[in-house]
mmCIF file of C-alpha atoms and ligand atoms in Angstrom:
data_model
loop_
_atom_site.group_PDB
_atom_site.id
_atom_site.type_symbol
_atom_site.label_atom_id
_atom_site.label_comp_id
_atom_site.label_asym_id
_atom_site.label_seq_id
_atom_site.Cartn_x
_atom_site.Cartn_y
_atom_site.Cartn_z
ATOM 1 C CA MET A 1 -32.214 -8.628 23.428
ATOM 2 C CA SER A 2 -35.753 -7.049 22.474
ATOM 3 C CA CYS A 3 -34.870 -6.457 19.228
ATOM 4 C CA SER A 4 -36.071 -8.675 17.079
ATOM 5 C CA GLY A 5 -35.842 -9.275 12.997
ATOM 6 C CA ASP A 6 -32.804 -9.674 10.886
ATOM 7 C CA SER A 7 -33.190 -6.495 8.637
ATOM 8 C CA ASP A 8 -30.184 -4.952 8.164
ATOM 9 C CA ASP A 9 -32.173 -2.042 8.536
ATOM 10 C CA ASP A 10 -34.787 -2.747 10.928
ATOM 11 C CA SER A 11 -35.684 0.740 12.008
ATOM 12 C CA SER A 12 -38.171 -0.271 14.315
ATOM 13 C CA CYS A 13 -35.719 -2.128 16.614
ATOM 14 C CA LYS A 14 -35.291 -0.449 19.859
ATOM 15 C CA ARG A 15 -32.396 -1.920 21.935
ATOM 16 C CA LYS A 16 -31.113 -0.407 25.172
ATOM 17 C CA VAL A 17 -27.706 1.728 24.616
ATOM 18 C CA ALA A 18 -25.795 2.728 27.301
ATOM 19 C CA TYR A 19 -24.053 6.225 26.333
ATOM 20 C CA VAL A 20 -20.514 6.733 28.657
ATOM 21 C CA TYR A 21 -20.363 10.385 29.563
ATOM 22 C CA SER A 22 -19.875 13.092 32.101
ATOM 23 C CA PRO A 23 -18.968 16.714 31.592
ATOM 24 C CA GLU A 24 -15.357 15.716 33.705
ATOM 25 C CA TYR A 25 -14.853 12.631 31.121
ATOM 26 C CA ILE A 26 -15.473 15.158 27.792
ATOM 27 C CA GLN A 27 -13.415 17.705 29.462
ATOM 28 C CA THR A 28 -10.432 15.502 30.277
ATOM 29 C CA CYS A 29 -10.833 13.881 26.785
ATOM 30 C CA ASP A 30 -10.827 17.487 24.954
ATOM 31 C CA SER A 31 -6.953 17.980 26.680
ATOM 32 C CA LEU A 32 -5.908 15.632 24.202
ATOM 33 C CA SER A 33 -3.396 17.266 21.924
ATOM 34 C CA LYS A 34 -4.000 14.966 18.614
ATOM 35 C CA VAL A 35 -7.468 15.332 17.896
ATOM 36 C CA PRO A 36 -8.313 18.432 20.297
ATOM 37 C CA ASN A 37 -12.217 19.620 21.472
ATOM 38 C CA ARG A 38 -13.126 16.088 19.462
ATOM 39 C CA ALA A 39 -14.760 14.825 22.414
ATOM 40 C CA SER A 40 -16.842 17.948 22.745
ATOM 41 C CA MET A 41 -17.872 18.087 19.373
ATOM 42 C CA VAL A 42 -18.997 14.692 19.067
ATOM 43 C CA HIS A 43 -21.094 14.725 22.202
ATOM 44 C CA SER A 44 -22.388 18.277 21.142
ATOM 45 C CA LEU A 45 -23.725 16.608 18.175
ATOM 46 C CA ILE A 46 -25.466 13.533 19.844
ATOM 47 C CA GLU A 47 -26.586 16.091 22.590
ATOM 48 C CA ALA A 48 -28.362 18.290 19.398
ATOM 49 C CA TYR A 49 -30.074 15.547 17.774
ATOM 50 C CA GLY A 50 -31.963 14.466 21.341
ATOM 51 C CA LEU A 51 -30.402 11.462 21.059
ATOM 52 C CA LEU A 52 -29.101 11.267 24.751
ATOM 53 C CA LYS A 53 -33.016 10.585 25.795
ATOM 54 C CA HIS A 54 -33.268 7.010 23.989
ATOM 55 C CA MET A 55 -30.066 6.009 25.897
ATOM 56 C CA SER A 56 -29.283 5.268 29.209
ATOM 57 C CA VAL A 57 -26.472 8.255 30.055
ATOM 58 C CA VAL A 58 -23.335 6.601 32.299
ATOM 59 C CA LYS A 59 -21.247 8.309 34.728
ATOM 60 C CA PRO A 60 -17.526 6.820 34.149
ATOM 61 C CA GLN A 61 -15.442 5.351 36.895
ATOM 62 C CA VAL A 62 -11.765 6.388 36.430
ATOM 63 C CA ALA A 63 -9.285 3.523 36.017
ATOM 64 C CA THR A 64 -7.535 2.710 38.828
ATOM 65 C CA ILE A 65 -3.362 1.499 38.342
ATOM 66 C CA GLU A 66 -4.378 -1.972 39.503
ATOM 67 C CA ASP A 67 -7.514 -2.483 36.595
ATOM 68 C CA MET A 68 -5.045 -0.763 34.233
ATOM 69 C CA ALA A 69 -2.244 -3.086 34.875
ATOM 70 C CA LYS A 70 -4.461 -6.226 34.225
ATOM 71 C CA PHE A 71 -2.841 -5.247 30.622
ATOM 72 C CA HIS A 72 0.060 -2.237 31.057
ATOM 73 C CA THR A 73 2.865 -3.705 32.737
ATOM 74 C CA ASP A 74 3.756 -1.227 36.906
ATOM 75 C CA SER A 75 6.745 0.218 34.965
ATOM 76 C CA TYR A 76 4.818 1.770 31.873
ATOM 77 C CA LEU A 77 2.166 2.828 34.175
ATOM 78 C CA GLU A 78 4.450 4.033 37.217
ATOM 79 C CA HIS A 79 6.792 5.989 34.621
ATOM 80 C CA LEU A 80 3.067 7.385 33.082
ATOM 81 C CA HIS A 81 2.175 8.632 36.527
ATOM 82 C CA LYS A 82 5.950 9.959 37.015
ATOM 83 C CA ILE A 83 5.916 12.646 34.256
ATOM 84 C CA SER A 84 2.537 13.590 34.308
ATOM 85 C CA GLN A 85 2.697 15.535 37.043
ATOM 86 C CA ASP A 86 4.862 18.462 35.574
ATOM 87 C CA GLY A 87 4.084 16.897 31.894
ATOM 88 C CA ASP A 88 8.078 16.822 31.029
ATOM 89 C CA ASN A 89 8.693 15.681 27.627
ATOM 90 C CA ASP A 90 12.263 15.041 28.680
ATOM 91 C CA ASP A 91 12.949 12.498 30.841
ATOM 92 C CA PRO A 92 15.041 9.970 29.169
ATOM 93 C CA GLN A 93 13.212 6.865 30.374
ATOM 94 C CA SER A 94 10.206 8.285 28.029
ATOM 95 C CA GLY A 95 11.903 7.043 24.927
ATOM 96 C CA ASP A 96 11.482 3.627 26.277
ATOM 97 C CA TYR A 97 7.980 3.874 26.816
ATOM 98 C CA GLY A 98 7.363 5.118 23.422
ATOM 99 C CA LEU A 99 6.923 8.548 25.008
ATOM 100 C CA GLY A 100 7.424 11.817 23.004
ATOM 101 C CA TYR A 101 7.479 12.497 18.856
ATOM 102 C CA ASP A 102 3.513 10.482 18.554
ATOM 103 C CA CYS A 103 2.746 10.334 21.657
ATOM 104 C CA PRO A 104 3.626 13.722 23.789
ATOM 105 C CA VAL A 105 4.054 13.868 27.354
ATOM 106 C CA VAL A 106 1.870 16.634 28.601
ATOM 107 C CA GLU A 107 0.386 17.597 32.460
ATOM 108 C CA GLY A 108 -2.207 15.344 33.556
ATOM 109 C CA ILE A 109 -1.309 12.743 30.630
ATOM 110 C CA TYR A 110 -1.864 9.856 33.453
ATOM 111 C CA ASP A 111 -5.466 10.923 34.444
ATOM 112 C CA TYR A 112 -6.314 11.278 30.278
ATOM 113 C CA ALA A 113 -5.086 7.695 30.450
ATOM 114 C CA ALA A 114 -7.007 6.204 33.263
ATOM 115 C CA ALA A 115 -10.265 8.169 32.324
ATOM 116 C CA VAL A 116 -10.173 6.857 28.957
ATOM 117 C CA GLY A 117 -10.166 3.147 30.624
ATOM 118 C CA GLY A 118 -12.206 3.342 33.150
ATOM 119 C CA ALA A 119 -14.766 4.707 30.658
ATOM 120 C CA THR A 120 -14.779 1.252 28.914
ATOM 121 C CA LEU A 121 -14.427 -0.335 31.487
ATOM 122 C CA THR A 122 -17.796 1.272 32.548
ATOM 123 C CA ALA A 123 -19.233 0.366 29.210
ATOM 124 C CA ALA A 124 -18.120 -2.967 29.452
ATOM 125 C CA GLN A 125 -19.494 -3.468 33.230
ATOM 126 C CA CYS A 126 -23.512 -1.876 31.918
ATOM 127 C CA LEU A 127 -22.818 -5.004 29.566
ATOM 128 C CA MET A 128 -21.850 -7.118 32.074
ATOM 129 C CA ASP A 129 -24.897 -6.258 34.058
ATOM 130 C CA GLN A 130 -27.341 -6.730 31.110
ATOM 131 C CA LYS A 131 -28.369 -2.680 32.258
ATOM 132 C CA CYS A 132 -28.264 -2.451 27.917
ATOM 133 C CA GLU A 133 -27.804 -4.263 25.125
ATOM 134 C CA VAL A 134 -25.695 -2.139 23.262
ATOM 135 C CA SER A 135 -22.857 0.128 24.904
ATOM 136 C CA VAL A 136 -21.061 3.388 23.834
ATOM 137 C CA ASN A 137 -17.082 5.472 24.651
ATOM 138 C CA TRP A 138 -16.794 7.171 21.648
ATOM 139 C CA ALA A 139 -13.639 8.882 23.149
ATOM 140 C CA GLY A 140 -12.118 5.208 23.266
ATOM 141 C CA GLY A 141 -10.542 3.023 20.661
ATOM 142 C CA TRP A 142 -6.963 3.714 21.645
ATOM 143 C CA HIS A 143 -5.328 0.239 19.569
ATOM 144 C CA HIS A 144 -2.060 1.178 19.013
ATOM 145 C CA ALA A 145 -1.113 0.945 23.416
ATOM 146 C CA LYS A 146 1.065 -2.068 24.245
ATOM 147 C CA LYS A 147 1.582 -3.019 27.412
ATOM 148 C CA ASP A 148 4.697 -1.606 27.957
ATOM 149 C CA GLU A 149 4.653 1.336 24.834
ATOM 150 C CA ALA A 150 2.427 4.337 23.923
ATOM 151 C CA SER A 151 2.561 4.484 20.209
ATOM 152 C CA GLY A 152 0.290 6.276 17.366
ATOM 153 C CA PHE A 153 -1.376 8.574 19.939
ATOM 154 C CA CYS A 154 -2.862 6.023 22.288
ATOM 155 C CA TYR A 155 -1.119 6.396 25.744
ATOM 156 C CA VAL A 156 -4.141 3.351 27.171
ATOM 157 C CA ASN A 157 -5.084 0.197 25.133
ATOM 158 C CA ASP A 158 -8.792 0.456 26.429
ATOM 159 C CA ALA A 159 -9.835 -1.581 23.947
ATOM 160 C CA VAL A 160 -7.975 -4.625 25.688
ATOM 161 C CA LEU A 161 -8.986 -3.553 28.979
ATOM 162 C CA GLY A 162 -12.195 -3.227 27.935
ATOM 163 C CA ILE A 163 -11.678 -7.411 26.438
ATOM 164 C CA LEU A 164 -10.386 -8.379 29.319
ATOM 165 C CA LYS A 165 -13.153 -7.384 31.435
ATOM 166 C CA LEU A 166 -15.799 -9.424 29.261
ATOM 167 C CA ARG A 167 -13.516 -12.037 29.175
ATOM 168 C CA GLU A 168 -14.461 -11.953 33.248
ATOM 169 C CA LYS A 169 -18.229 -13.296 31.963
ATOM 170 C CA TYR A 170 -18.228 -13.997 28.196
ATOM 171 C CA GLU A 171 -15.926 -17.213 27.164
ATOM 172 C CA ARG A 172 -15.374 -15.941 23.785
ATOM 173 C CA VAL A 173 -15.107 -11.688 22.628
ATOM 174 C CA LEU A 174 -14.571 -10.998 19.135
ATOM 175 C CA TYR A 175 -12.832 -7.881 18.394
ATOM 176 C CA VAL A 176 -13.733 -6.187 14.858
ATOM 177 C CA ASP A 177 -11.695 -2.998 14.200
ATOM 178 C CA VAL A 178 -12.629 -0.538 10.397
ATOM 179 C CA ASP A 179 -10.199 2.082 11.853
ATOM 180 C CA LEU A 180 -7.858 2.826 9.131
ATOM 181 C CA HIS A 181 -4.969 1.701 10.394
ATOM 182 C CA HIS A 182 -4.019 -2.147 11.634
ATOM 183 C CA GLY A 183 -5.425 -2.357 15.276
ATOM 184 C CA ASP A 184 -1.984 -3.802 16.570
ATOM 185 C CA GLY A 185 -2.123 -3.397 19.627
ATOM 186 C CA VAL A 186 -4.621 -5.410 20.287
ATOM 187 C CA GLU A 187 -3.873 -8.183 18.272
ATOM 188 C CA ASP A 188 -0.308 -8.069 19.516
ATOM 189 C CA ALA A 189 -2.522 -8.829 23.222
ATOM 190 C CA PHE A 190 -4.296 -11.773 21.892
ATOM 191 C CA SER A 191 -2.196 -13.473 19.398
ATOM 192 C CA PHE A 192 -1.843 -16.571 21.683
ATOM 193 C CA THR A 193 -5.117 -17.382 23.085
ATOM 194 C CA SER A 194 -8.232 -18.659 21.494
ATOM 195 C CA LYS A 195 -10.668 -16.935 23.095
ATOM 196 C CA VAL A 196 -10.348 -13.906 21.575
ATOM 197 C CA MET A 197 -10.606 -13.599 18.182
ATOM 198 C CA THR A 198 -9.222 -10.399 16.656
ATOM 199 C CA ILE A 199 -10.134 -8.804 13.124
ATOM 200 C CA SER A 200 -9.055 -5.784 11.683
ATOM 201 C CA PHE A 201 -9.862 -3.788 8.081
ATOM 202 C CA HIS A 202 -7.563 -1.526 7.538
ATOM 203 C CA LYS A 203 -5.097 0.456 4.948
ATOM 204 C CA PHE A 204 -1.676 -1.750 4.236
ATOM 205 C CA SER A 205 1.296 0.027 2.303
ATOM 206 C CA PRO A 206 4.469 0.418 2.626
ATOM 207 C CA GLY A 207 5.469 2.749 5.158
ATOM 208 C CA PHE A 208 2.285 3.350 6.454
ATOM 209 C CA PHE A 209 1.461 3.329 10.323
ATOM 210 C CA PRO A 210 2.185 0.961 11.983
ATOM 211 C CA GLY A 211 3.417 -1.249 8.918
ATOM 212 C CA THR A 212 1.781 -4.935 10.484
ATOM 213 C CA GLY A 213 -1.228 -6.671 9.597
ATOM 214 C CA ASP A 214 -0.574 -8.573 6.526
ATOM 215 C CA LEU A 215 -3.018 -11.386 4.958
ATOM 216 C CA CYS A 216 -0.241 -13.685 6.616
ATOM 217 C CA ASP A 217 -0.796 -12.554 10.357
ATOM 218 C CA THR A 218 -2.947 -15.006 12.000
ATOM 219 C CA GLY A 219 -1.918 -15.389 15.637
ATOM 220 C CA LEU A 220 0.476 -17.524 17.395
ATOM 221 C CA GLY A 221 0.463 -20.498 19.609
ATOM 222 C CA LYS A 222 -3.106 -21.858 20.453
ATOM 223 C CA GLY A 223 -4.153 -19.014 19.059
ATOM 224 C CA ARG A 224 -3.147 -19.436 15.793
ATOM 225 C CA TRP A 225 -6.376 -18.663 12.842
ATOM 226 C CA TYR A 226 -8.007 -16.078 15.613
ATOM 227 C CA ALA A 227 -6.430 -13.177 14.468
ATOM 228 C CA VAL A 228 -7.723 -12.138 10.985
ATOM 229 C CA ASN A 229 -5.902 -9.177 9.113
ATOM 230 C CA VAL A 230 -7.609 -7.538 6.352
ATOM 231 C CA PRO A 231 -5.308 -5.200 4.575
ATOM 232 C CA LEU A 232 -6.675 -2.894 1.746
ATOM 233 C CA GLU A 233 -5.467 0.125 -0.715
ATOM 234 C CA ASP A 234 -6.335 3.527 -1.251
ATOM 235 C CA GLY A 235 -9.719 4.668 -2.619
ATOM 236 C CA ILE A 236 -11.674 1.726 -1.196
ATOM 237 C CA LYS A 237 -15.773 2.932 -1.535
ATOM 238 C CA ASP A 238 -19.114 1.966 0.685
ATOM 239 C CA ASP A 239 -19.840 -0.528 -1.624
ATOM 240 C CA ARG A 240 -17.141 -2.481 -2.184
ATOM 241 C CA TYR A 241 -16.132 -2.325 1.671
ATOM 242 C CA TYR A 242 -19.467 -3.592 2.959
ATOM 243 C CA GLN A 243 -18.833 -6.645 0.810
ATOM 244 C CA ILE A 244 -16.105 -7.358 1.636
ATOM 245 C CA PHE A 245 -17.015 -6.245 5.347
ATOM 246 C CA THR A 246 -19.588 -8.800 6.217
ATOM 247 C CA SER A 247 -17.852 -11.795 3.419
ATOM 248 C CA VAL A 248 -15.248 -11.806 6.736
ATOM 249 C CA MET A 249 -17.422 -11.109 9.061
ATOM 250 C CA GLN A 250 -19.940 -14.181 8.378
ATOM 251 C CA GLU A 251 -17.657 -16.339 8.095
ATOM 252 C CA ALA A 252 -15.822 -15.260 10.985
ATOM 253 C CA ARG A 253 -19.229 -15.783 13.059
ATOM 254 C CA ALA A 254 -19.884 -19.219 11.681
ATOM 255 C CA GLN A 255 -15.969 -20.015 12.726
ATOM 256 C CA PHE A 256 -15.569 -19.102 15.918
ATOM 257 C CA ASN A 257 -19.272 -17.952 17.535
ATOM 258 C CA PRO A 258 -19.052 -15.298 19.757
ATOM 259 C CA GLU A 259 -20.383 -14.617 23.162
ATOM 260 C CA ALA A 260 -19.945 -10.735 22.884
ATOM 261 C CA MET A 261 -17.678 -7.956 20.767
ATOM 262 C CA VAL A 262 -16.070 -5.222 20.915
ATOM 263 C CA MET A 263 -15.930 -2.825 17.246
ATOM 264 C CA GLN A 264 -13.547 -0.762 16.892
ATOM 265 C CA LEU A 265 -15.384 2.543 14.712
ATOM 266 C CA GLY A 266 -12.236 5.180 13.852
ATOM 267 C CA ALA A 267 -12.985 7.391 11.527
ATOM 268 C CA ASP A 268 -9.977 8.303 9.946
ATOM 269 C CA THR A 269 -11.479 6.306 7.094
ATOM 270 C CA MET A 270 -14.279 9.052 5.876
ATOM 271 C CA ALA A 271 -13.603 10.620 2.760
ATOM 272 C CA GLY A 272 -11.899 14.356 3.243
ATOM 273 C CA ASP A 273 -9.832 13.050 6.393
ATOM 274 C CA PRO A 274 -6.495 14.035 6.825
ATOM 275 C CA MET A 275 -5.439 11.063 6.214
ATOM 276 C CA CYS A 276 -6.565 11.068 2.420
ATOM 277 C CA SER A 277 -6.881 7.230 2.212
ATOM 278 C CA PHE A 278 -10.245 5.386 1.996
ATOM 279 C CA ASN A 279 -13.107 6.848 1.037
ATOM 280 C CA MET A 280 -15.674 5.778 3.223
ATOM 281 C CA THR A 281 -18.995 7.451 3.657
ATOM 282 C CA PRO A 282 -21.018 6.898 7.527
ATOM 283 C CA VAL A 283 -23.457 4.886 5.473
ATOM 284 C CA GLY A 284 -21.160 2.556 4.865
ATOM 285 C CA VAL A 285 -19.576 1.664 7.913
ATOM 286 C CA GLY A 286 -23.197 2.403 9.007
ATOM 287 C CA LYS A 287 -24.353 -0.900 7.429
ATOM 288 C CA CYS A 288 -21.345 -2.430 8.860
ATOM 289 C CA LEU A 289 -22.178 -2.156 12.331
ATOM 290 C CA GLN A 290 -26.090 -3.099 11.418
ATOM 291 C CA HIS A 291 -24.388 -6.051 10.128
ATOM 292 C CA VAL A 292 -22.878 -6.855 13.266
ATOM 293 C CA LEU A 293 -25.863 -5.647 15.869
ATOM 294 C CA GLN A 294 -28.215 -7.610 13.706
ATOM 295 C CA TRP A 295 -26.492 -11.046 15.474
ATOM 296 C CA GLN A 296 -28.053 -9.503 18.803
ATOM 297 C CA LEU A 297 -24.636 -10.123 20.914
ATOM 298 C CA PRO A 298 -24.115 -7.495 23.689
ATOM 299 C CA THR A 299 -21.371 -5.031 21.946
ATOM 300 C CA LEU A 300 -19.236 -2.338 23.041
ATOM 301 C CA LEU A 301 -18.940 -0.004 20.479
ATOM 302 C CA LEU A 302 -15.558 2.388 20.815
ATOM 303 C CA GLY A 303 -13.859 5.294 18.611
ATOM 304 C CA GLY A 304 -10.723 5.648 17.624
ATOM 305 C CA GLY A 305 -8.913 7.608 15.136
ATOM 306 C CA GLY A 306 -10.781 10.804 13.458
ATOM 307 C CA TYR A 307 -8.983 13.681 12.050
ATOM 308 C CA ASN A 308 -11.184 15.880 10.385
ATOM 309 C CA LEU A 309 -13.116 16.469 13.819
ATOM 310 C CA ALA A 310 -16.089 17.856 12.216
ATOM 311 C CA ASN A 311 -16.995 14.249 10.031
ATOM 312 C CA THR A 312 -15.552 12.336 12.987
ATOM 313 C CA ALA A 313 -18.275 13.943 14.903
ATOM 314 C CA ARG A 314 -21.019 13.662 11.753
ATOM 315 C CA CYS A 315 -19.737 9.692 11.891
ATOM 316 C CA TRP A 316 -20.349 8.805 15.132
ATOM 317 C CA THR A 317 -23.298 10.925 15.874
ATOM 318 C CA TYR A 318 -25.228 8.778 12.457
ATOM 319 C CA LEU A 319 -23.876 5.706 14.104
ATOM 320 C CA THR A 320 -25.528 6.348 17.574
ATOM 321 C CA ALA A 321 -28.607 7.066 15.816
ATOM 322 C CA ALA A 322 -28.287 4.205 13.883
ATOM 323 C CA VAL A 323 -27.418 2.084 16.929
ATOM 324 C CA LEU A 324 -31.071 3.273 18.196
ATOM 325 C CA GLY A 325 -32.853 3.446 15.279
ATOM 326 C CA LYS A 326 -33.449 6.852 14.352
ATOM 327 C CA THR A 327 -32.713 8.895 11.082
ATOM 328 C CA LEU A 328 -31.304 11.792 11.157
ATOM 329 C CA SER A 329 -32.475 15.273 9.452
ATOM 330 C CA SER A 330 -30.260 16.889 7.627
ATOM 331 C CA GLU A 331 -30.326 20.289 9.965
ATOM 332 C CA ILE A 332 -29.378 20.442 13.335
ATOM 333 C CA PRO A 333 -31.624 21.194 15.855
ATOM 334 C CA ASP A 334 -31.432 24.048 17.475
ATOM 335 C CA HIS A 335 -28.567 23.954 20.174
ATOM 336 C CA GLU A 336 -26.171 26.260 22.632
ATOM 337 C CA GLY A 337 -23.265 24.164 21.537
ATOM 338 C CA SER A 338 -21.222 25.895 18.733
ATOM 339 C CA LEU A 339 -21.863 23.332 15.850
ATOM 340 C CA LYS A 340 -21.195 25.635 12.821
ATOM 341 C CA ALA A 341 -18.130 23.541 11.682
ATOM 342 C CA CYS A 342 -20.656 20.591 11.774
ATOM 343 C CA VAL A 343 -23.420 22.102 9.124
ATOM 344 C CA ASN A 344 -24.743 19.310 7.425
ATOM 345 C CA ILE A 345 -24.975 15.367 9.236
ATOM 346 C CA HIS A 346 -25.264 13.726 5.700
ATOM 347 C CA TYR A 347 -21.480 13.216 4.423
ATOM 348 C CA GLN A 348 -21.331 14.896 1.007
ATOM 349 C CA SER A 349 -17.673 15.636 0.571
ATOM 350 C CA VAL A 350 -15.851 12.802 -1.103
ATOM 351 C CA SER A 351 -13.353 13.343 -2.604
ATOM 352 C CA GLN A 352 -12.482 12.412 -6.316
ATOM 353 C CA SER A 353 -8.565 12.360 -5.640
ATOM 354 C CA ASN A 354 -7.887 9.226 -4.846
ATOM 355 C CA SER A 355 -11.559 6.886 -6.174
ATOM 356 C CA SER A 356 -9.716 5.955 -9.099
ATOM 357 C CA LYS A 357 -7.609 3.540 -6.935
ATOM 358 C CA SER A 358 -10.223 1.572 -5.327
ATOM 359 C CA LYS A 359 -9.062 -1.540 -5.978
ATOM 360 C CA CYS A 360 -8.494 -3.287 -2.868
ATOM 361 C CA SER A 361 -7.243 -7.026 -1.973
ATOM 362 C CA SER A 362 -10.749 -8.801 -3.126
ATOM 363 C CA LYS A 363 -8.623 -11.895 -2.195
ATOM 364 C CA ALA A 364 -8.669 -11.398 1.423
ATOM 365 C CA ALA A 365 -11.892 -13.361 2.102
ATOM 366 C CA ALA A 366 -11.302 -16.240 0.156
ATOM 367 C CA ILE A 367 -8.128 -16.601 1.966
ATOM 368 C CA PHE A 368 -9.600 -15.458 5.272
ATOM 369 C CA LYS A 369 -12.183 -19.069 4.911
ATOM 370 C CA LYS A 370 -8.823 -20.825 3.439
ATOM 371 C CA GLU A 371 -7.140 -20.103 6.729
ATOM 372 C CA THR A 372 -9.749 -20.729 9.440
ATOM 373 C CA GLU A 373 -10.123 -24.283 7.964
HETATM 374 ZN ZN1 ZN B 401 -6.499 4.805 12.844
#
């Protein structure tokens, strides 16, 4: 990689970054009912800050059914295709495939899944072709989907597809998930292999979705000790999170020696998110990202949750700038897109409501060390 130096704040670092984008892709992602128009908000803010000229903008492919069948079952994909034609939300079989309440069926849902899956595959291919050192698909990161089941707003597990693609070239791939929710679909997909280590930092609390990701869940069979879970409690803030993140990640790198990395950067950990759980800011998440980027591995960055849409756009724009070694001004430059909701890139609205609960599983890092020995 062209970036030298090992400082977390090396702003002189000029990374080659690929950004997966086409107007059609953003339009398709905007249609997702749980995060309406989020994809275009994120893209508009990145564009408004002039960040596109510092990246290679790469048009995403659309995944074929064969591409998605590298992970998903034929019967799931065929069912998704069938109900997608007319948005049939009442098909009696849909319940078997997790489609319904949390994952409503709308017309074109198969095309959405193929677009997201294809975009992450494109981002992975850019890394494998050495066209870039970091590739970005903010509209990806749907980590809950299972091989034969939609789950938690996720219809296709593009993160799994991306990891499988990277595995065609790289022996060991590290997956790191900092979404508020446990990255259960990705962990499940690789729970039996020692070639992919999954690490998830997430809220773990009775009744909180998806309910998995306890400290003692460490993988199965040959994959035992290659799944790492860091359960956290509400209220955690940047400094404590960074402390835990770096201690776990340093140990993971030492034990696993990854050749490539995928990071899911769901923004539902932000203070002000309707999830009302963690108290993170983009600066804190950005420090975690810089920590792993200094390893100079081929790295695929994905989005994920993030239900305060303006905060999510701010967060991912801030992270894009951080990857590029750019500092953003607090004033949004003039731009044709309407960004009134995103008035200030610098994150201010840190909720005080749950800050008193800023305890977390401090034993997580220590136990992780023990478990990987
Ligand atoms: Zn989430």
